Short mmCIF file of C-alpha atoms in Angstrom, two decimals:
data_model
loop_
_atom_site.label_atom_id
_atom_site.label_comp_id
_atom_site.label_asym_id
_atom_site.label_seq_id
_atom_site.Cartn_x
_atom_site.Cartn_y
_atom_site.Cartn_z
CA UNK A 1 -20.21 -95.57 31.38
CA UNK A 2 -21.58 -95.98 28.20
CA UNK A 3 -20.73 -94.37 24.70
CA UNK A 4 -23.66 -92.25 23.27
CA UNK A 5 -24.08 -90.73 19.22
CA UNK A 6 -22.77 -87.55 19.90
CA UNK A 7 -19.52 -89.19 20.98
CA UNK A 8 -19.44 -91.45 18.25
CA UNK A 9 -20.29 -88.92 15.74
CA UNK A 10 -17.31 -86.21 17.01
CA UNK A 11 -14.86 -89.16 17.50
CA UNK A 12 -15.31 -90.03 14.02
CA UNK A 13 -15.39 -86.64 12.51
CA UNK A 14 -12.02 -85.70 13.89
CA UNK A 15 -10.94 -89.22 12.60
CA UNK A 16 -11.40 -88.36 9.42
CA UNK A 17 -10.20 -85.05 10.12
CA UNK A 18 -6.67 -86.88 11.81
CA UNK A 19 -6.41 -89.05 8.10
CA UNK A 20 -6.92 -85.84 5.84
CA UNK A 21 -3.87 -83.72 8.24
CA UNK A 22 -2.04 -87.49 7.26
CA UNK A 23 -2.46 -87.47 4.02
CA UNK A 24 -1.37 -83.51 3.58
CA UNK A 25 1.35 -83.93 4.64
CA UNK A 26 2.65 -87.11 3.10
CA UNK A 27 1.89 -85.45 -0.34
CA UNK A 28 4.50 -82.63 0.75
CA UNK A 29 6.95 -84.82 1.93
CA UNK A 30 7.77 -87.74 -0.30
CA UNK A 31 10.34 -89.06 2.65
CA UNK A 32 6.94 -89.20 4.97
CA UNK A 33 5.17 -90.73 1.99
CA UNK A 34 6.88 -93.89 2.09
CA UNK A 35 5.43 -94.11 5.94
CA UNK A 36 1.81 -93.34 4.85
CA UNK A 37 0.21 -96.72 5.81
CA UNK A 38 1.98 -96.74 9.58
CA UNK A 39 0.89 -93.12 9.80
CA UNK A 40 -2.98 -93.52 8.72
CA UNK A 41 -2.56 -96.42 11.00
CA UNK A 42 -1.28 -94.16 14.11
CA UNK A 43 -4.15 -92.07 13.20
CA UNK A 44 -6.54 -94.33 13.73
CA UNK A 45 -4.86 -95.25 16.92
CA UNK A 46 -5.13 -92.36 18.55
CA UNK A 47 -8.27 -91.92 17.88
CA UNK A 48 -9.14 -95.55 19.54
CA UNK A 49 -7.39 -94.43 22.10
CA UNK A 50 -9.77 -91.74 22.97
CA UNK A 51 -12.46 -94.19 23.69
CA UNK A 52 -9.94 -97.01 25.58
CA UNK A 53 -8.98 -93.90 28.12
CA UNK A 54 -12.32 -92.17 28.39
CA UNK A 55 -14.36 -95.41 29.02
CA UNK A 56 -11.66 -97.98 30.77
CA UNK A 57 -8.79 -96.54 31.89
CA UNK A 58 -10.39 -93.35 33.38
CA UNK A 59 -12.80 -95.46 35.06
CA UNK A 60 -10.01 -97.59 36.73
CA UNK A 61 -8.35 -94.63 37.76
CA UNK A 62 -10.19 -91.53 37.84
CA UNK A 63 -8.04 -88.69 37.28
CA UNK A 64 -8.53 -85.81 39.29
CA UNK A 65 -7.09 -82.85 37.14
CA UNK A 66 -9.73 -84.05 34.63
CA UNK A 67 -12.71 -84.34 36.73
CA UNK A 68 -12.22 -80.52 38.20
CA UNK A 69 -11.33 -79.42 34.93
CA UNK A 70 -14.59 -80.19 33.68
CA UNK A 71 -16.77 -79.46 36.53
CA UNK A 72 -15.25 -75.75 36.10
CA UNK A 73 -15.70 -75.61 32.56
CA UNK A 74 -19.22 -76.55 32.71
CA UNK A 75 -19.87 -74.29 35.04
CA UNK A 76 -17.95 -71.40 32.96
CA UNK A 77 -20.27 -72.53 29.56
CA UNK A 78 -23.62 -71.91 31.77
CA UNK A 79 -22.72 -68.41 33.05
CA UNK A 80 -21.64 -67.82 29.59
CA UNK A 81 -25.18 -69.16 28.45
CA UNK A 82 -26.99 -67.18 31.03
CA UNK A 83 -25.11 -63.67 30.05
CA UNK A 84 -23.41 -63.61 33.43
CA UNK A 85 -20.70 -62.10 33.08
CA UNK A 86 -19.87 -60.77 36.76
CA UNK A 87 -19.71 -63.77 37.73
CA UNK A 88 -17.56 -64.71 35.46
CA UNK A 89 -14.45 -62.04 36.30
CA UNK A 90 -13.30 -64.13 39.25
CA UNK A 91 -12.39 -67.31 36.82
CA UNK A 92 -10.52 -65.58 34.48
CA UNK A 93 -6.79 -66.38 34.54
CA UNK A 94 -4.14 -67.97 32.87
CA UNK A 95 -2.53 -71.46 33.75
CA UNK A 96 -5.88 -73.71 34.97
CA UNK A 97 -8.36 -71.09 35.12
CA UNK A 98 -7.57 -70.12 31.42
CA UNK A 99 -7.49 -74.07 30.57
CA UNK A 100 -11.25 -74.28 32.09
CA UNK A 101 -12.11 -70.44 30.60
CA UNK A 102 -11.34 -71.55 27.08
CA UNK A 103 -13.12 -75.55 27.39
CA UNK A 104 -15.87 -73.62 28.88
CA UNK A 105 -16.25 -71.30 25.88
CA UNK A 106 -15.56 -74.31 23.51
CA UNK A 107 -18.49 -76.31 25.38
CA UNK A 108 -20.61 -72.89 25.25
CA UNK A 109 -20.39 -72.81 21.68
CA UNK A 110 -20.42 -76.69 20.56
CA UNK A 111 -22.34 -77.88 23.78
CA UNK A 112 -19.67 -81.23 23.16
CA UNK A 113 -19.60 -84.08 25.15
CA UNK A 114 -16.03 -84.51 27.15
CA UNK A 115 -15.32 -87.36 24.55
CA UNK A 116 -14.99 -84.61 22.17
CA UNK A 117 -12.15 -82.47 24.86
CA UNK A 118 -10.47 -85.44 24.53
CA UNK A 119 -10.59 -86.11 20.90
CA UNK A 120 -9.29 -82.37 20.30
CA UNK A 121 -6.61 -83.20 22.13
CA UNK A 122 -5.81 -85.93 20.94
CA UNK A 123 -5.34 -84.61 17.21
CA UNK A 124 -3.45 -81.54 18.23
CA UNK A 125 -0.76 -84.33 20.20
CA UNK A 126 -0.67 -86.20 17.07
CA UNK A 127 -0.70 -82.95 14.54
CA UNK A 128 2.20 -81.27 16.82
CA UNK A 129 4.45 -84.54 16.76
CA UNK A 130 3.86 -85.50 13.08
CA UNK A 131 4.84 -81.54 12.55
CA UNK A 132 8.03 -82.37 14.17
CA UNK A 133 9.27 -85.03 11.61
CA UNK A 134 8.23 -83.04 8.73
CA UNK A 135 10.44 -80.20 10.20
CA UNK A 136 13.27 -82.61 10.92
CA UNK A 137 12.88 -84.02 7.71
CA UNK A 138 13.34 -80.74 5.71
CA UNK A 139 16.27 -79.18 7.67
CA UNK A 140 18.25 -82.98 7.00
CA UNK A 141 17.29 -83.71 3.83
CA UNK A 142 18.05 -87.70 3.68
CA UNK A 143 16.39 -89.71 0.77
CA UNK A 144 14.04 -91.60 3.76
CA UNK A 145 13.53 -91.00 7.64
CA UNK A 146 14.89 -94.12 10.07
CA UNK A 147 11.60 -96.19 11.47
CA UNK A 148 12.76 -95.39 14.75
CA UNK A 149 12.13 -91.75 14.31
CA UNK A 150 8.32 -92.40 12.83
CA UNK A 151 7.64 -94.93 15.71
CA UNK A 152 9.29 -92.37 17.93
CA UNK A 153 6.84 -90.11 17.48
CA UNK A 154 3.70 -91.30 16.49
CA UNK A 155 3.80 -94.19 18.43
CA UNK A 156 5.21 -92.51 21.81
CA UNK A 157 3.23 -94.31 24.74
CA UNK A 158 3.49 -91.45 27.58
CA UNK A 159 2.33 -89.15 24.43
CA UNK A 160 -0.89 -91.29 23.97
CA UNK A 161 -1.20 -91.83 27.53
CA UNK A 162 -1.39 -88.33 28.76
CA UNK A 163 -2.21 -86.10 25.45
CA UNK A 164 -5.12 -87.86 25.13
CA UNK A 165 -7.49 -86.40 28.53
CA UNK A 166 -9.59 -83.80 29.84
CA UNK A 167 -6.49 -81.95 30.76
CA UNK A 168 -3.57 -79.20 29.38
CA UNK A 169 -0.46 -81.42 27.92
CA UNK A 170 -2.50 -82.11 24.69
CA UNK A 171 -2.64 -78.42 23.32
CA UNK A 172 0.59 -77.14 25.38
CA UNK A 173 2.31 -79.76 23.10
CA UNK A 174 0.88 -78.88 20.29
CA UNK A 175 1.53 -75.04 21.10
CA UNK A 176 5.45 -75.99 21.49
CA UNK A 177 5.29 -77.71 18.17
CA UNK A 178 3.78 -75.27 15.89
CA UNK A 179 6.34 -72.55 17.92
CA UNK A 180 9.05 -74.40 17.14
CA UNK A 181 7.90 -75.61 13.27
CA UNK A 182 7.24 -72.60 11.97
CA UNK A 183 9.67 -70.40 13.64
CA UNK A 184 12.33 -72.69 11.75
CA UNK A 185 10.22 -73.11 8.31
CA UNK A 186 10.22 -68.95 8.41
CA UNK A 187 13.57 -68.47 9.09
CA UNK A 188 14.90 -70.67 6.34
CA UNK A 189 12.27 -70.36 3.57
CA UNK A 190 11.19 -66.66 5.00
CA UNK A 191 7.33 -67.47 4.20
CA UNK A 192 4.72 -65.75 6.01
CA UNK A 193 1.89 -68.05 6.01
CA UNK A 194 3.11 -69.76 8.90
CA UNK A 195 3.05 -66.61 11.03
CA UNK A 196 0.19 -67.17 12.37
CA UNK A 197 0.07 -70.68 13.35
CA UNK A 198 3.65 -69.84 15.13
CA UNK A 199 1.98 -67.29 17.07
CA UNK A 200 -0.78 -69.00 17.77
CA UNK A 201 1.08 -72.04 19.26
CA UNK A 202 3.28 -69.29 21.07
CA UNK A 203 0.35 -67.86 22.81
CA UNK A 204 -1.28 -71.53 23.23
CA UNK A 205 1.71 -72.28 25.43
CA UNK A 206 1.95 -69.00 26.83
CA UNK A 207 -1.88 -69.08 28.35
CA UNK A 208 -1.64 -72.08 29.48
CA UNK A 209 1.82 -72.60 30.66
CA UNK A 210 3.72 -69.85 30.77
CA UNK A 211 6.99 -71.74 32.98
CA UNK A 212 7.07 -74.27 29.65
CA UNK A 213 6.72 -71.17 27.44
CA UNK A 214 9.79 -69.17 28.80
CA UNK A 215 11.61 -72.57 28.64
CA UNK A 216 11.43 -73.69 24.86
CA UNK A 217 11.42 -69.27 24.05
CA UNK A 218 14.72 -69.17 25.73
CA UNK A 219 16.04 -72.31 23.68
CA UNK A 220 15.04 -71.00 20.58
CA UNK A 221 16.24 -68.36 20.75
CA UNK A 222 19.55 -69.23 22.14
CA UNK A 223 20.15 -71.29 18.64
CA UNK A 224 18.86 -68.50 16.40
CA UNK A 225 21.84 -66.37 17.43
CA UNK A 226 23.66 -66.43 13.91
CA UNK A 227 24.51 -63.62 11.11
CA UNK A 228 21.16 -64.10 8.79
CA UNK A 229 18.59 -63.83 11.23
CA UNK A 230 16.45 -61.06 11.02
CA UNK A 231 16.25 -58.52 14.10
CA UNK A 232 13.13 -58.46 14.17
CA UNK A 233 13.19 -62.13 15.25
CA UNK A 234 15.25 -61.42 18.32
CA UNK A 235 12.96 -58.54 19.46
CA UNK A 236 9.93 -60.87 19.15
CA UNK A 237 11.95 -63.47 20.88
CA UNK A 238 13.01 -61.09 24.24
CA UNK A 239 9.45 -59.63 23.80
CA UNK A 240 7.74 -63.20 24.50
CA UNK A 241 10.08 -63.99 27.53
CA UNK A 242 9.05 -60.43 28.89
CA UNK A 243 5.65 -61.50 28.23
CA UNK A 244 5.71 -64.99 29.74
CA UNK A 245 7.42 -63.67 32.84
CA UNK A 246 4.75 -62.01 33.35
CA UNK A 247 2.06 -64.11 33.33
CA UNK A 248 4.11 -66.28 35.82
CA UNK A 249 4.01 -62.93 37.71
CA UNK A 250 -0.01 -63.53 37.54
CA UNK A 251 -0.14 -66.80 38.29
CA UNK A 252 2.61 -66.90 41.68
CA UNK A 253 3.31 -63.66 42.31
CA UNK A 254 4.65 -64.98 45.68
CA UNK A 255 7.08 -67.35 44.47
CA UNK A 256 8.49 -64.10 41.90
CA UNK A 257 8.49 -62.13 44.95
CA UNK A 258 10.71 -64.53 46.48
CA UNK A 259 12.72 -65.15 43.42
CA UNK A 260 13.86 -61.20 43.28
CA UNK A 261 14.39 -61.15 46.96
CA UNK A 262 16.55 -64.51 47.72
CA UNK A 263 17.72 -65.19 44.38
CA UNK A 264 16.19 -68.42 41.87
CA UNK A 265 17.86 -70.88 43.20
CA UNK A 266 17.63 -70.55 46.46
CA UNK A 267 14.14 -69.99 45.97
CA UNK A 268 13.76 -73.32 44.42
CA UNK A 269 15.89 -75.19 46.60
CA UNK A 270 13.00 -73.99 49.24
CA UNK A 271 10.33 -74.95 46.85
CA UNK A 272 11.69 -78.35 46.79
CA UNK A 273 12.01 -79.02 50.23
CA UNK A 274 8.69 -77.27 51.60
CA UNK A 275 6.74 -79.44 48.55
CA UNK A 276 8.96 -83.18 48.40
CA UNK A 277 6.88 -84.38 51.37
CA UNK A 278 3.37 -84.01 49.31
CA UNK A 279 2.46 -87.05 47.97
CA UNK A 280 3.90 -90.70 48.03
CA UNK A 281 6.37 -90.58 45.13
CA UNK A 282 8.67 -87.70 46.36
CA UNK A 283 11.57 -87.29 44.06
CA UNK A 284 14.84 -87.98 46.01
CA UNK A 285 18.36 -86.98 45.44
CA UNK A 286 21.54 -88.83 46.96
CA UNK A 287 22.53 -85.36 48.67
CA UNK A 288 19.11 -84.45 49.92
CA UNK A 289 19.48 -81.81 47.82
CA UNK A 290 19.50 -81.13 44.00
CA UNK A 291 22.11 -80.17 41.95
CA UNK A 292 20.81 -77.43 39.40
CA UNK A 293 20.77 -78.97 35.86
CA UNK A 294 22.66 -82.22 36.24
CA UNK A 295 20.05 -83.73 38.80
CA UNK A 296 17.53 -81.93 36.16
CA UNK A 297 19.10 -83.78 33.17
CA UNK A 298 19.40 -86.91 34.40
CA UNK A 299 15.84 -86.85 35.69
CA UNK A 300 14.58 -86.32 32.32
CA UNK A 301 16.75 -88.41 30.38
CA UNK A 302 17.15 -91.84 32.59
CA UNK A 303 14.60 -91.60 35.98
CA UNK A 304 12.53 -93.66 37.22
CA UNK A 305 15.20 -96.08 38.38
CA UNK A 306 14.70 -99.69 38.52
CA UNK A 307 14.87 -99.10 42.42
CA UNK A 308 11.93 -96.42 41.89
CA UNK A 309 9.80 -98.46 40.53
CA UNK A 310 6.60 -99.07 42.74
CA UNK A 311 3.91 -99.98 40.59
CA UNK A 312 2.72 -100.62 36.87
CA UNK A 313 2.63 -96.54 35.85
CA UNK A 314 6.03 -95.93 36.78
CA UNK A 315 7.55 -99.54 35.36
CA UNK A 316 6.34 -98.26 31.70
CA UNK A 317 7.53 -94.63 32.57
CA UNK A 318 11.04 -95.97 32.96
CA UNK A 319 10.80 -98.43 30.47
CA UNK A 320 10.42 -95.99 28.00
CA UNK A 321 12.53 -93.68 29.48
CA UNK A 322 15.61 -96.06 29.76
CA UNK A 323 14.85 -97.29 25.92
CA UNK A 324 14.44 -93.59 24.77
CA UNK A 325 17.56 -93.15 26.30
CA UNK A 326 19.79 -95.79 24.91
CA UNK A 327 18.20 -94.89 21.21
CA UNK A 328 19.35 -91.26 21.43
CA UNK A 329 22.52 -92.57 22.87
CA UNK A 330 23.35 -95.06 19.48
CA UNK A 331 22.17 -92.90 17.07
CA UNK A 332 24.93 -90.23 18.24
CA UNK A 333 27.38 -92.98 18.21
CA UNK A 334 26.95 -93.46 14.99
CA UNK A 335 26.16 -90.35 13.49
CA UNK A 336 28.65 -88.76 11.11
CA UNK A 337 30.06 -85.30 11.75
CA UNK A 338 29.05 -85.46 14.76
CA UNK A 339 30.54 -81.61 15.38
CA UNK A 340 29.32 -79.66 12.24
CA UNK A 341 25.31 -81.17 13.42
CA UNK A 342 26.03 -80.30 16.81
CA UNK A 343 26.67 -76.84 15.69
CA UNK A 344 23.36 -76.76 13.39
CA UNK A 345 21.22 -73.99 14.35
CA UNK A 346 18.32 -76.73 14.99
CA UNK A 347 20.44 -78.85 17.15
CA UNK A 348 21.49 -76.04 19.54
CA UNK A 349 18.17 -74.73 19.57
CA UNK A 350 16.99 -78.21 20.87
CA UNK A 351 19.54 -78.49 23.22
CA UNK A 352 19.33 -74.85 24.48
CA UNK A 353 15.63 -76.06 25.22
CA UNK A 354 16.97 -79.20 27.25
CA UNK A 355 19.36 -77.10 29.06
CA UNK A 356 16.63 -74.79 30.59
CA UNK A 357 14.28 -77.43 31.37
CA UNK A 358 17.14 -79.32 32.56
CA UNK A 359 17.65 -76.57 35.55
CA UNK A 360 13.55 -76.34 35.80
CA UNK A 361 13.56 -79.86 36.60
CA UNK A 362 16.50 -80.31 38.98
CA UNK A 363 13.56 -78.65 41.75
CA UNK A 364 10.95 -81.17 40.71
CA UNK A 365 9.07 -82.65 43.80
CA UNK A 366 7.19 -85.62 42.53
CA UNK A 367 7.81 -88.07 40.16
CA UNK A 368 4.81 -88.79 38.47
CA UNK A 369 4.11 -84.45 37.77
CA UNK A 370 7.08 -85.13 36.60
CA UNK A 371 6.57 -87.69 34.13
CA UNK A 372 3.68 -85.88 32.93
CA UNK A 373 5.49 -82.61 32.63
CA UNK A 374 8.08 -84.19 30.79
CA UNK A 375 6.41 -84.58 27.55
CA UNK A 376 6.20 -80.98 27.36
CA UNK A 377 10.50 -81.47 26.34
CA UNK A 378 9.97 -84.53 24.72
CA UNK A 379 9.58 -82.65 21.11
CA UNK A 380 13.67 -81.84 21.92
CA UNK A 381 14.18 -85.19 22.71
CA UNK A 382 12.83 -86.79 19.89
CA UNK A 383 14.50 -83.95 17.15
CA UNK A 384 18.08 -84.56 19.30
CA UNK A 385 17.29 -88.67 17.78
CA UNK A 386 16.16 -87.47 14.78
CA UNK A 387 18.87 -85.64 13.65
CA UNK A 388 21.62 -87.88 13.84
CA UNK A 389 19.41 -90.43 12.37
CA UNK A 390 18.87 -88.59 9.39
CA UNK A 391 22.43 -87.27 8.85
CA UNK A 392 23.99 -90.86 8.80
CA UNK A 393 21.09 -91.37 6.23
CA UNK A 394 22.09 -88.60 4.43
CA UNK A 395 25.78 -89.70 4.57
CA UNK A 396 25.05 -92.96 3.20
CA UNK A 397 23.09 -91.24 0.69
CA UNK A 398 26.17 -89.14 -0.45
CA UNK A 399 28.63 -92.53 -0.30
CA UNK A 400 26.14 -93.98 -2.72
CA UNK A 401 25.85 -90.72 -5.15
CA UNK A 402 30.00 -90.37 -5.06
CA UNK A 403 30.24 -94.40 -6.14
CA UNK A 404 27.74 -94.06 -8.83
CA UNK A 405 29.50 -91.40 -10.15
CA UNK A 406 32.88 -93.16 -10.06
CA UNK A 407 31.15 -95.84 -11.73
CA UNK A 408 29.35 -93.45 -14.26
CA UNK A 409 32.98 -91.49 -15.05
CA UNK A 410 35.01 -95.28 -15.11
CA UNK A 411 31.91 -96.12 -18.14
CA UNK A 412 32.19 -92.88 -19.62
CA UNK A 413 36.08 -93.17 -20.03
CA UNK A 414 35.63 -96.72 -21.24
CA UNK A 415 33.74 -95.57 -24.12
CA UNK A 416 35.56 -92.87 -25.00
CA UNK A 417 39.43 -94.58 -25.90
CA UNK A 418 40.24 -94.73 -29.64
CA UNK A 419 39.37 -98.11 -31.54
CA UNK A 420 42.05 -100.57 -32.76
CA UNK A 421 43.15 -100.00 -36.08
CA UNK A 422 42.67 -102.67 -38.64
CA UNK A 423 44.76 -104.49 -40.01
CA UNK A 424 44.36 -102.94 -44.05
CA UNK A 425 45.69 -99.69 -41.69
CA UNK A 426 49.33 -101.39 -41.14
CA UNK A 427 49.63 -102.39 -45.21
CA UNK A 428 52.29 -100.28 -47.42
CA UNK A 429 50.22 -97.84 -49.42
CA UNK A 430 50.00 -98.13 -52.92
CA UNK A 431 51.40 -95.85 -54.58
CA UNK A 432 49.16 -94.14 -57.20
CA UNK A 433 49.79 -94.37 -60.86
CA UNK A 434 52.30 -92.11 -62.76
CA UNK A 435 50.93 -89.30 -64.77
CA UNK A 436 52.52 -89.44 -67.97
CA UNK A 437 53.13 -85.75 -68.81
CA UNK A 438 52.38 -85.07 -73.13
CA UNK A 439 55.53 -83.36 -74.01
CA UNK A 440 55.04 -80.16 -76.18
CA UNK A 441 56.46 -79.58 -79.18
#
C-alpha cells in the first residue's frame, strides 16, 4: 500500500497541530518547559508512527476491529451522503455502532482518508497523556518532574501501539483524561472554562464505552468525598453512573438482566467460563476460577508471565508490564510521607479507579483484549508513579529551601555582632581643662 497527498497533507497538518498543543502547554508549565525538546520530539513520534502502523505493521497483521470499523463507517458516510436516513436507524448505537456512527459522520463531512482516523487518534492519545502530567504536575508542585514520569507517558509503547488505529482506545483515552483533568483543575481552582472539555471527555467515554466510563466515574468520585466539594459535584457524579448504566443496559441488556437476577458476580464468574475457551490466549487462573479484585489486580499490574509468553506481542506486553511494575514499586519506596499522599484526594481517586477496574478485570477471558483494554487504566497507573515521584522532588526541594535559609540566618547573624573596640577606646580619658571661675567683687 502506498501513501497518497491527502495522507501526507492531514498527517502533517495534525503534526503541526501535535507541536502547537506542545508548545501550549510548556509555556504554562515551566516544570514541562524544561522537557520541551523530548516532548516536540514525542510529537513527532507519534505522528511517524501513524505511517509505520498504517503502512507496515497493519499490513503484517491486519487487524480485524479496524478493517470492520471502516467498512461500516464508509458505509454510514454514503447513506449520510445519499439523505438516507431510514436506513440509517438500524446502526445507531452506542459502544461499536456509535464508534462507526461518529467516523462515518467525520468521513461524511471531511471525506478523509483512514490515515487521517488514525492521525486523530493519535493526537488525542498523546493530548490526553501529556494532560495527565500537567495535572500531576500542578496538584505536586516540585521545582521539575522525574524523566521517568515524561518517558512514562509520552513514550508508553502499548500507548503508541494501540492508540494509534482505526479503532476506539485512542479517543476513550483521551475521554478519561480530559474527565479526570478538568474535574480536578475545577475543583481546586473552581474555573469554568474547563467545563466543557470535562464533559465532553465524560460523554466521549460514555458513547463509546460505557463499562470504562462507570469505572473511572466511580473512582472519582470515591476520592472527591471531602468537606469543600461542592454538591453539585456529587449529583453530577451519581447522575453519570445512572447514565452509564444505562447505556450498558442498551448495549447487553441480557447480561443486566442476568446481573439483577443472579447477582454480579456470579454473573461474571459465568461470563468467564462460557467465554475463556474463545480464542487461543485464554486467561487462566491457578483455581480455575477468579478471585474478584486480587486476580483483577494482579492481572493488570504484573501479567503476562514469563510462562505466558507465546510470541513477540505478548513478550513486549509483559516486558513493559513487569518494568512498569517495578518503577511504581521504587518510587513508593522511596517516596516521603508516604501516608499524608496516600490520603491526597488525587491519590485515592486514582486508586478508587484501580480498585473498580481491578474487580472488572478479575472476569477477563483473553489476554490480549486484555492488554488492549488495559490502557484504558493506565492514566491511574502512570499518576499512582507520578505522584510519589514528584513528592520526593518536592521534599528535596524543601531540604534545600530549609538549608539555604540556615545558611542565609548563620550570614545574617554574622554580620550583625558588634565590632571590636579600638584600642584609643581602652585609654584613660582626659580630663578636660578647669574653668577658672572670675571671682566678683
Amino acid at each position: 500500500m502506498t501513501t497518497d497527498s491527502s495522507d501526507i497533507t492531514w498527517c502533517l497538518c495534525l503534526g503541526f497541530l501535535l507541536q502547537g498543543l506542545t508548545l501550549y502547554y510548556c509555556s504554562r508549565n515551566d516544570r514541562l518547559h524544561r522537557w520541551r525538546f523530548l516532548l516536540h520530539v514525542s510529537a513527532f513520534l507519534w505522528i511517524a508512527m501513524v505511517f509505520l502502523k498504517r503502512f507496515y505493521i497493519d499490513q503484517i497483521l491486519p487487524p480485524r476491529d479496524a478493517i470492520s470499523h471502516e467498512m461500516w463507517a464508509r458505509h454510514v458516510a454514503d447513506l449520510l451522503s445519499q439523505e438516507n436516513y431510514l436506513d440509517l436507524q438500524p446502526i445507531l448505537g452506542i459502544g461499536n455502532r456509535g464508534y462507526r456512527l461518529v467516523l462515518g459522520a467525520f468521513y461524511w463531512i471531511s471525506d478523509a482518508p483512514e490515515t487521517a482516523t488514525y492521525a486523530v487518534h493519535a493526537c488525542l492519545a498523546y493530548w490526553g497523556l501529556l494532560s495527565m502530567v500537567d495535572l500531576y504536575s500542578q496538584h505536586f508542585r516540585a521545582s521539575r518532574i522525574p524523566f521517568v514520569v515524561i518517558a512514562l507517558s509520552v513514550f508508553c509503547p502499548s500507548a503508541l501501539f494501540w492508540t494509534v488505529g482505526n479503532i476506539k482506545e485512542g479517543a476513550a483515552l483521551w475521554g478519561i483524561c480530559m474527565t479526570t483533568r478538568f474535574t480536578y483543575l475545577y475543583l481546586t481552582k473552581r474555573k469554568k472554562k474547563g467545563k466543557f472539555l470535562a464533559f465532553f471527555g465524560a460523554g466521549t467515554i460514555a458513547f463509546f464505552r460505557p463499562q470504562m466510563a462507570v469505572l473511572w466515574l466511580v473512582g472519582l468520585a470515591g476520592g472527591n468525598i471531602k468537606k469543600d466539594v461542592k454538591p453539585g459535584m456529587i449529583v453530577v457524579s451519581l447522575l453519570g453512573v445512572v447514565v452509564t448504566f444505562y447505556l450498558i443496559q442498551m448495549i447487553a441488556p441480557a447480561v443486566v438482566d442476568k446481573i439483577v437476577k443472579n447477582g454480579l458476580i456470579e454473573t461474571a464468574q459465568e461470563e468467564y467460563e462460557a467465554r475463556s475457551s474463545l480464542g487461543n490466549s485464554a486467561i487462566t487462573y491457578r483455581n480455575g476460577v477468579p478471585t474478584p479484585f486480587i486476580s483483577g489486580c494482579i492481572l493488570l499490574l504484573t501479567r503476562p508471565w514469563p510462562n505466558e509468553v507465546h510470541n513477540a506481542s505478548s513478550m513486549f506486553a509483559g516486558v513493559e508490564t513487569w518494568f512498569v511494575f517495578m518503577v511504581m514499586c521504587y518510587q513508593w519506596m522511596r517516596c516521603p510521607d508516604r501516608k499524608m499522599v496516600l490520603m491526597h484526594p488525587l491519590t485515592m481517586s486514582l486508586l478508587g479507579a484501580l480498585f473498580c477496574f481491578s474487580f472488572y478485570f478479575s472476569f477477563m477471558y483473553n489476554m490480549g483484549l486484555m492488554v488492549r483494554q488495559r490502557l484504558m487504566v493506565y492514566p491511574a497507573i502512570l499518576g499512582l508513579i507520578a505522584i510519589p515521584a514528584l513528592a520526593r522532588v518536592m521534599k528535596e526541594d524543601w531540604l534545600q529551601r530549609q538549608a539555604a535559609e540556615k545558611k542565609r540566618n548563620a550570614v545574617t547573624q554574622l554580620h550583625s555582632k558588634p565590632a571590636p573596640k579600638s584600642e584609643s577606646a581602652h585609654a584613660p580619658a582626659v580630663a578636660p581643662p578647669a574653668v577658672r571661675h572670675r571671682r566678683v567683687a
